[in-house]
Amino acid sequence: MTETLSPDELLERAMDNYRVGRLEKAKADWEAVLARDPNNYDALEWRGEVGIQQDEYEIAADCLQKCRDLDPERFEEYSNLGLAYYELEEAVKAVECLRKAIEHNPADDVAHSNLGRALYDYFHGGHEVEAAAIAREWAQAFPDNPDAAHMGAAVGGLPAPDKAVEAYVADVFDTFAADFDQKLADLGYRAPQLLVDLIGEDGVDGKVDILDAGCGTGLCGPLLKPWARRMDGVDLSPKMLDKAEERGLYDHLEERELVEYLHDHADDYDLVIAADVLCYFGALDQAFKATKDALRAGGHFAFSLERASDWDETYKLHPSGRYSHGETYVLQMVEQAGFDILTKAHEVLRSEYGEDVYGLVVLARKR
């Protein structure tokens, strides 16, 4: 019986269960220890660790913060505590912990990644100046880290690259893959349906070969399948591609940078669709030219992107880590790449922080 075991025996049994994956039994023993001794450091630390693993972020934050308070010199779980605070939308605490995690272990890629996301929340929580200073400091201290480099530009105002670093994009979407579809549904995400509506009104007739560019979890797949003779998908995030594979709709999925993929598939497709992919490109010329080359004569290109408030702006990197584009620039790039614009519309793509994200959706045809 649990009651006959000492706290040390319970901790030993909990670790035995943990090592073989019996997490519920391990949790029960750690909680039994804490019921007798609420300040038992080992039980708090491991209960917090499993809380992170099982997305029990409130429990994780409570346990790990108690560990920190009990013995600041011993405490090392800043990365997990920062993640818990991020998930609980406590941006100030998340940023503080994640910065300490990186101080303790500069090679902690998970802490770097989570700091980028926490900084965005921190920025929108009314701490614009502080967030910008932290982002610049972070980027200057870790110039080779893709998250630091990108958010140094996005939040910190450092010079923006022509497009997001591939490793940064892959990392962001790997992190969100597990519940990506639900998160977008909660934000009222509309880009796939908006693009498919354009295609149905003024585009594809009959069965065609389709590329879902930046396919992610395959949200466009069910909408495109009725037109597909063949449907391929390409994306930078392996975890997003795993989700797309589960749908069973694609003939081929590939983990690769989009422009490189397009260059290697000249005249392969009748339709390329890019739903909220180009917001990770600043300059659009190479992506548009490569898309044109991948299309057969008369092929269609449907895409959405975030629309800048200034029509004459080229592109701007925002604290979200995404680019917005001026409409004049977008249409010029489309035409210079060798497309005729069939339809364009201003639409709300989704909401973010309670505000609408305004976009441009376009259907073009290769000359």
Short mmCIF file of C-alpha atoms in Angstrom, two decimals:
data_model
loop_
_atom_site.label_atom_id
_atom_site.label_comp_id
_atom_site.label_asym_id
_atom_site.label_seq_id
_atom_site.Cartn_x
_atom_site.Cartn_y
_atom_site.Cartn_z
CA MET A 1 0.00 0.00 0.00
CA THR A 2 1.15 3.55 -0.76
CA GLU A 3 0.60 4.62 2.86
CA THR A 4 3.20 2.13 4.15
CA LEU A 5 6.00 3.50 1.95
CA SER A 6 8.30 6.27 3.04
CA PRO A 7 8.69 9.39 0.88
CA ASP A 8 12.09 8.13 -0.33
CA GLU A 9 10.55 4.78 -1.29
CA LEU A 10 7.72 6.54 -3.10
CA LEU A 11 10.20 8.68 -5.01
CA GLU A 12 12.23 5.61 -5.97
CA ARG A 13 9.11 3.79 -7.18
CA ALA A 14 7.97 6.88 -9.08
CA MET A 15 11.28 7.01 -10.94
CA ASP A 16 11.06 3.31 -11.78
CA ASN A 17 7.62 3.87 -13.25
CA TYR A 18 8.73 6.99 -15.07
CA ARG A 19 11.65 5.21 -16.74
CA VAL A 20 9.33 2.62 -18.28
CA GLY A 21 6.68 5.12 -19.29
CA ARG A 22 4.08 4.48 -16.58
CA LEU A 23 3.52 8.18 -16.07
CA GLU A 24 0.19 8.00 -14.27
CA LYS A 25 1.60 5.72 -11.60
CA ALA A 26 4.67 7.92 -11.27
CA LYS A 27 2.45 11.01 -10.91
CA ALA A 28 0.40 9.31 -8.19
CA ASP A 29 3.54 8.61 -6.15
CA TRP A 30 4.94 12.13 -6.53
CA GLU A 31 1.58 13.54 -5.49
CA ALA A 32 1.51 11.20 -2.49
CA VAL A 33 4.89 12.56 -1.44
CA LEU A 34 3.67 16.14 -1.86
CA ALA A 35 0.56 15.41 0.18
CA ARG A 36 2.85 14.66 3.13
CA ASP A 37 5.61 17.13 2.31
CA PRO A 38 4.46 20.00 0.04
CA ASN A 39 8.03 21.31 -0.21
CA ASN A 40 9.71 18.11 -1.33
CA TYR A 41 12.00 19.45 -4.07
CA ASP A 42 12.42 16.19 -6.02
CA ALA A 43 8.69 15.45 -6.11
CA LEU A 44 7.92 19.03 -7.19
CA GLU A 45 10.57 18.98 -9.91
CA TRP A 46 9.48 15.70 -11.44
CA ARG A 47 5.78 16.44 -11.14
CA GLY A 48 6.48 19.69 -12.98
CA GLU A 49 8.50 17.88 -15.65
CA VAL A 50 5.66 15.46 -16.38
CA GLY A 51 3.22 18.37 -16.31
CA ILE A 52 5.16 19.85 -19.23
CA GLN A 53 5.14 16.53 -21.07
CA GLN A 54 1.38 16.19 -20.67
CA ASP A 55 0.49 19.84 -21.33
CA GLU A 56 -0.60 20.37 -17.71
CA TYR A 57 0.94 23.81 -17.71
CA GLU A 58 -0.74 25.20 -14.61
CA ILE A 59 0.50 22.28 -12.52
CA ALA A 60 3.94 22.52 -14.13
CA ALA A 61 4.26 26.23 -13.42
CA ASP A 62 3.11 25.82 -9.81
CA CYS A 63 5.52 22.94 -9.09
CA LEU A 64 8.54 24.40 -10.86
CA GLN A 65 8.08 27.87 -9.40
CA LYS A 66 7.99 26.32 -5.92
CA CYS A 67 11.27 24.57 -6.71
CA ARG A 68 12.78 27.87 -7.75
CA ASP A 69 11.57 29.59 -4.60
CA LEU A 70 12.80 26.79 -2.38
CA ASP A 71 16.33 26.58 -3.76
CA PRO A 72 17.28 29.18 -6.40
CA GLU A 73 20.86 27.92 -6.49
CA ARG A 74 19.82 24.39 -7.34
CA PHE A 75 17.04 25.29 -9.76
CA GLU A 76 17.84 24.70 -13.44
CA GLU A 77 14.44 24.13 -15.04
CA TYR A 78 14.07 27.65 -16.43
CA SER A 79 13.31 26.39 -19.93
CA ASN A 80 10.35 24.29 -18.77
CA LEU A 81 9.10 26.98 -16.41
CA GLY A 82 9.31 29.55 -19.20
CA LEU A 83 7.34 27.27 -21.52
CA ALA A 84 4.68 26.76 -18.87
CA TYR A 85 4.30 30.50 -18.36
CA TYR A 86 4.16 31.03 -22.14
CA GLU A 87 1.35 28.51 -22.50
CA LEU A 88 -0.46 30.18 -19.59
CA GLU A 89 -0.14 33.52 -21.43
CA GLU A 90 2.02 35.02 -18.70
CA ALA A 91 4.44 36.68 -21.10
CA VAL A 92 6.44 38.70 -18.56
CA LYS A 93 7.30 35.63 -16.50
CA ALA A 94 7.89 33.54 -19.62
CA VAL A 95 10.41 35.99 -21.08
CA GLU A 96 12.27 36.31 -17.79
CA CYS A 97 12.57 32.54 -17.34
CA LEU A 98 13.52 31.82 -20.94
CA ARG A 99 16.25 34.44 -20.87
CA LYS A 100 17.64 32.76 -17.75
CA ALA A 101 17.40 29.38 -19.48
CA ILE A 102 19.59 30.69 -22.29
CA GLU A 103 22.02 32.21 -19.81
CA HIS A 104 22.37 28.82 -18.13
CA ASN A 105 22.60 26.92 -21.42
CA PRO A 106 23.24 28.97 -24.56
CA ALA A 107 22.78 25.81 -26.68
CA ASP A 108 19.19 25.25 -25.49
CA ASP A 109 17.44 25.53 -28.86
CA VAL A 110 14.01 24.93 -27.29
CA ALA A 111 14.46 27.93 -25.01
CA HIS A 112 15.57 30.08 -27.95
CA SER A 113 12.52 29.03 -29.93
CA ASN A 114 10.10 29.65 -27.07
CA LEU A 115 11.67 33.02 -26.30
CA GLY A 116 10.82 34.18 -29.80
CA ARG A 117 7.16 33.35 -29.33
CA ALA A 118 7.06 34.75 -25.80
CA LEU A 119 8.59 38.03 -26.99
CA TYR A 120 5.73 38.49 -29.42
CA ASP A 121 3.21 38.12 -26.59
CA TYR A 122 5.35 40.41 -24.42
CA PHE A 123 5.38 43.01 -27.19
CA HIS A 124 1.61 42.88 -27.53
CA GLY A 125 1.18 42.99 -23.77
CA GLY A 126 2.25 46.63 -23.73
CA HIS A 127 5.99 46.10 -23.40
CA GLU A 128 7.04 47.21 -26.88
CA VAL A 129 10.20 49.07 -25.85
CA GLU A 130 11.43 46.36 -23.47
CA ALA A 131 10.65 43.60 -25.98
CA ALA A 132 12.55 45.39 -28.73
CA ALA A 133 15.60 45.85 -26.49
CA ILE A 134 15.58 42.18 -25.48
CA ALA A 135 15.23 41.07 -29.11
CA ARG A 136 18.19 43.18 -30.22
CA GLU A 137 20.34 41.97 -27.34
CA TRP A 138 19.37 38.36 -28.09
CA ALA A 139 20.15 38.66 -31.81
CA GLN A 140 23.50 40.32 -31.18
CA ALA A 141 24.50 37.69 -28.62
CA PHE A 142 23.42 34.76 -30.80
CA PRO A 143 23.78 35.85 -34.45
CA ASP A 144 23.83 32.25 -35.70
CA ASN A 145 20.58 31.26 -34.00
CA PRO A 146 17.72 31.51 -36.53
CA ASP A 147 15.08 32.41 -33.95
CA ALA A 148 17.25 35.14 -32.45
CA ALA A 149 18.22 36.53 -35.85
CA HIS A 150 14.65 36.64 -37.15
CA MET A 151 13.04 38.08 -34.04
CA GLY A 152 15.86 40.59 -33.69
CA ALA A 153 14.61 42.02 -36.96
CA ALA A 154 10.90 41.42 -36.37
CA VAL A 155 10.66 42.75 -32.81
CA GLY A 156 13.95 44.53 -32.33
CA GLY A 157 13.94 46.59 -35.49
CA LEU A 158 17.24 45.27 -36.84
CA PRO A 159 17.56 45.13 -40.67
CA ALA A 160 15.03 42.67 -42.07
CA PRO A 161 16.15 39.83 -44.35
CA ASP A 162 14.54 39.32 -47.76
CA LYS A 163 12.77 36.28 -46.36
CA ALA A 164 12.51 34.36 -43.13
CA VAL A 165 15.35 31.98 -42.33
CA GLU A 166 14.27 28.45 -43.26
CA ALA A 167 15.33 26.99 -39.92
CA TYR A 168 13.21 29.58 -38.10
CA VAL A 169 10.10 28.76 -40.16
CA ALA A 170 10.56 25.02 -39.72
CA ASP A 171 11.02 25.44 -35.98
CA VAL A 172 7.93 27.61 -35.58
CA PHE A 173 5.67 25.20 -37.39
CA ASP A 174 7.14 22.06 -35.83
CA THR A 175 6.23 23.58 -32.47
CA PHE A 176 2.65 24.33 -33.48
CA ALA A 177 1.97 21.16 -35.51
CA ALA A 178 0.20 19.16 -32.80
CA ASP A 179 -2.73 21.55 -32.40
CA PHE A 180 -2.23 23.81 -35.43
CA ASP A 181 -5.62 23.15 -37.04
CA GLN A 182 -7.53 23.90 -33.85
CA LYS A 183 -5.55 27.08 -33.17
CA LEU A 184 -6.34 28.38 -36.66
CA ALA A 185 -9.98 27.41 -36.32
CA ASP A 186 -10.11 29.42 -33.08
CA LEU A 187 -8.72 32.43 -34.99
CA GLY A 188 -11.34 32.14 -37.73
CA TYR A 189 -8.74 31.24 -40.37
CA ARG A 190 -10.23 31.58 -43.88
CA ALA A 191 -7.39 31.63 -46.43
CA PRO A 192 -7.83 28.10 -47.88
CA GLN A 193 -11.55 28.56 -48.46
CA LEU A 194 -11.08 32.06 -49.90
CA LEU A 195 -8.54 30.78 -52.42
CA VAL A 196 -10.63 27.76 -53.39
CA ASP A 197 -13.59 30.07 -53.95
CA LEU A 198 -11.49 32.11 -56.41
CA ILE A 199 -10.36 28.98 -58.20
CA GLY A 200 -13.93 27.73 -58.53
CA GLU A 201 -15.22 31.04 -59.83
CA ASP A 202 -12.55 31.90 -62.39
CA GLY A 203 -10.02 29.15 -62.75
CA VAL A 204 -9.71 25.41 -62.89
CA ASP A 205 -11.98 23.28 -65.05
CA GLY A 206 -11.69 19.51 -64.75
CA LYS A 207 -8.97 17.37 -63.18
CA VAL A 208 -5.50 18.91 -62.93
CA ASP A 209 -2.10 18.40 -61.32
CA ILE A 210 -1.86 20.51 -58.16
CA LEU A 211 0.94 21.67 -55.87
CA ASP A 212 -0.05 22.73 -52.38
CA ALA A 213 2.91 25.03 -51.71
CA GLY A 214 3.68 25.31 -48.00
CA CYS A 215 0.99 22.71 -47.39
CA GLY A 216 1.42 22.57 -43.61
CA THR A 217 -1.01 20.08 -42.08
CA GLY A 218 -2.93 19.89 -45.34
CA LEU A 219 -5.81 22.25 -44.57
CA CYS A 220 -6.18 22.97 -48.29
CA GLY A 221 -6.16 19.29 -49.21
CA PRO A 222 -9.83 18.40 -48.70
CA LEU A 223 -10.89 21.56 -50.57
CA LEU A 224 -8.57 20.90 -53.52
CA LYS A 225 -9.08 17.16 -53.86
CA PRO A 226 -12.15 17.38 -56.15
CA TRP A 227 -9.95 19.06 -58.80
CA ALA A 228 -6.92 16.83 -58.33
CA ARG A 229 -5.67 14.37 -60.87
CA ARG A 230 -2.49 14.44 -58.82
CA MET A 231 -1.87 16.50 -55.67
CA ASP A 232 1.56 17.10 -54.15
CA GLY A 233 2.60 19.09 -51.10
CA VAL A 234 5.84 20.71 -50.04
CA ASP A 235 6.72 22.24 -46.67
CA LEU A 236 9.71 23.03 -44.45
CA SER A 237 8.24 21.48 -41.29
CA PRO A 238 8.50 17.69 -40.92
CA LYS A 239 5.94 17.63 -38.14
CA MET A 240 3.42 19.53 -40.24
CA LEU A 241 4.04 17.11 -43.09
CA ASP A 242 3.33 14.19 -40.75
CA LYS A 243 -0.10 15.72 -40.10
CA ALA A 244 -0.68 16.21 -43.83
CA GLU A 245 0.28 12.58 -44.45
CA GLU A 246 -2.38 11.45 -41.97
CA ARG A 247 -5.07 12.94 -44.20
CA GLY A 248 -4.30 10.40 -46.94
CA LEU A 249 -5.06 12.93 -49.69
CA TYR A 250 -1.65 13.70 -51.19
CA ASP A 251 0.17 11.70 -53.84
CA HIS A 252 3.55 13.04 -52.75
CA LEU A 253 4.78 15.13 -49.82
CA GLU A 254 8.28 16.56 -49.57
CA GLU A 255 10.21 18.42 -46.91
CA ARG A 256 12.01 21.15 -48.82
CA GLU A 257 12.42 24.89 -49.32
CA LEU A 258 9.71 26.06 -51.68
CA VAL A 259 11.71 27.93 -54.34
CA GLU A 260 14.21 25.09 -54.64
CA TYR A 261 11.37 22.62 -55.06
CA LEU A 262 9.70 24.72 -57.73
CA HIS A 263 12.96 25.05 -59.67
CA ASP A 264 13.20 21.26 -59.85
CA HIS A 265 9.62 20.82 -61.10
CA ALA A 266 9.47 22.87 -64.29
CA ASP A 267 6.19 22.51 -66.22
CA ASP A 268 4.91 19.96 -63.70
CA TYR A 269 1.69 21.56 -62.48
CA ASP A 270 -1.56 23.10 -63.68
CA LEU A 271 -2.33 24.78 -60.35
CA VAL A 272 -0.11 26.03 -57.53
CA ILE A 273 -1.83 27.25 -54.38
CA ALA A 274 0.02 29.09 -51.59
CA ALA A 275 -2.21 29.82 -48.59
CA ASP A 276 -0.44 32.16 -46.15
CA VAL A 277 2.98 31.00 -47.30
CA LEU A 278 4.28 34.20 -48.85
CA CYS A 279 4.01 36.01 -45.53
CA TYR A 280 7.36 34.36 -44.76
CA PHE A 281 8.88 35.93 -47.87
CA GLY A 282 9.75 39.61 -48.04
CA ALA A 283 10.93 39.94 -51.64
CA LEU A 284 8.53 38.04 -53.90
CA ASP A 285 10.33 38.03 -57.24
CA GLN A 286 12.11 34.67 -56.92
CA ALA A 287 9.08 32.86 -55.51
CA PHE A 288 6.80 34.18 -58.26
CA LYS A 289 9.29 33.43 -61.04
CA ALA A 290 9.86 29.89 -59.76
CA THR A 291 6.09 29.32 -59.52
CA LYS A 292 5.62 30.47 -63.11
CA ASP A 293 8.31 28.05 -64.29
CA ALA A 294 6.71 25.15 -62.41
CA LEU A 295 3.36 25.77 -64.12
CA ARG A 296 2.38 24.52 -67.54
CA ALA A 297 1.17 26.97 -70.14
CA GLY A 298 -2.09 28.53 -68.95
CA GLY A 299 -1.59 27.19 -65.42
CA HIS A 300 -3.08 28.97 -62.43
CA PHE A 301 -1.47 30.44 -59.31
CA ALA A 302 -3.67 31.17 -56.28
CA PHE A 303 -2.13 32.81 -53.23
CA SER A 304 -2.87 34.86 -50.15
CA LEU A 305 -0.66 37.21 -48.18
CA GLU A 306 -1.01 39.86 -45.51
CA ARG A 307 -1.74 43.27 -47.01
CA ALA A 308 0.22 46.31 -45.82
CA SER A 309 -1.82 49.36 -44.90
CA ASP A 310 0.32 51.40 -47.29
CA TRP A 311 -0.42 50.29 -50.85
CA ASP A 312 2.92 51.64 -52.11
CA GLU A 313 5.06 49.84 -49.53
CA THR A 314 7.15 46.92 -50.76
CA TYR A 315 7.23 44.67 -47.69
CA LYS A 316 7.58 44.99 -43.95
CA LEU A 317 8.54 42.49 -41.27
CA HIS A 318 6.25 42.60 -38.22
CA PRO A 319 6.68 41.47 -34.59
CA SER A 320 4.61 38.40 -35.49
CA GLY A 321 7.60 37.24 -37.54
CA ARG A 322 5.57 37.55 -40.73
CA TYR A 323 5.81 40.02 -43.61
CA SER A 324 3.06 42.20 -45.00
CA HIS A 325 3.19 43.46 -48.59
CA GLY A 326 2.00 46.54 -50.38
CA GLU A 327 -0.60 45.80 -53.01
CA THR A 328 1.11 47.81 -55.73
CA TYR A 329 4.34 45.86 -55.21
CA VAL A 330 2.54 42.49 -55.21
CA LEU A 331 0.72 43.16 -58.47
CA GLN A 332 3.88 44.42 -60.13
CA MET A 333 5.76 41.27 -59.12
CA VAL A 334 2.94 39.06 -60.39
CA GLU A 335 2.96 40.70 -63.80
CA GLN A 336 6.75 40.85 -64.07
CA ALA A 337 6.95 37.12 -63.33
CA GLY A 338 4.77 36.39 -66.36
CA PHE A 339 1.24 36.11 -65.00
CA ASP A 340 -2.05 37.74 -65.90
CA ILE A 341 -4.17 38.63 -62.88
CA LEU A 342 -7.62 37.10 -63.15
CA THR A 343 -9.07 38.03 -59.76
CA LYS A 344 -7.95 39.82 -56.62
CA ALA A 345 -9.84 40.59 -53.45
CA HIS A 346 -9.31 42.19 -50.06
CA GLU A 347 -10.32 39.82 -47.29
CA VAL A 348 -9.95 39.22 -43.58
CA LEU A 349 -7.72 36.16 -43.30
CA ARG A 350 -8.12 35.54 -39.55
CA SER A 351 -7.99 37.38 -36.23
CA GLU A 352 -4.98 37.89 -33.98
CA TYR A 353 -5.00 39.45 -30.51
CA GLY A 354 -8.66 40.28 -31.12
CA GLU A 355 -7.97 42.26 -34.30
CA ASP A 356 -8.61 41.34 -37.93
CA VAL A 357 -5.64 40.44 -40.12
CA TYR A 358 -6.27 41.93 -43.55
CA GLY A 359 -5.08 40.08 -46.60
CA LEU A 360 -4.93 40.08 -50.37
CA VAL A 361 -6.07 36.95 -52.22
CA VAL A 362 -5.12 36.62 -55.87
CA LEU A 363 -5.75 34.23 -58.74
CA ALA A 364 -3.37 34.60 -61.68
CA ARG A 365 -2.75 32.68 -64.89
CA LYS A 366 0.57 31.98 -66.59
CA ARG A 367 0.82 33.72 -69.91
#
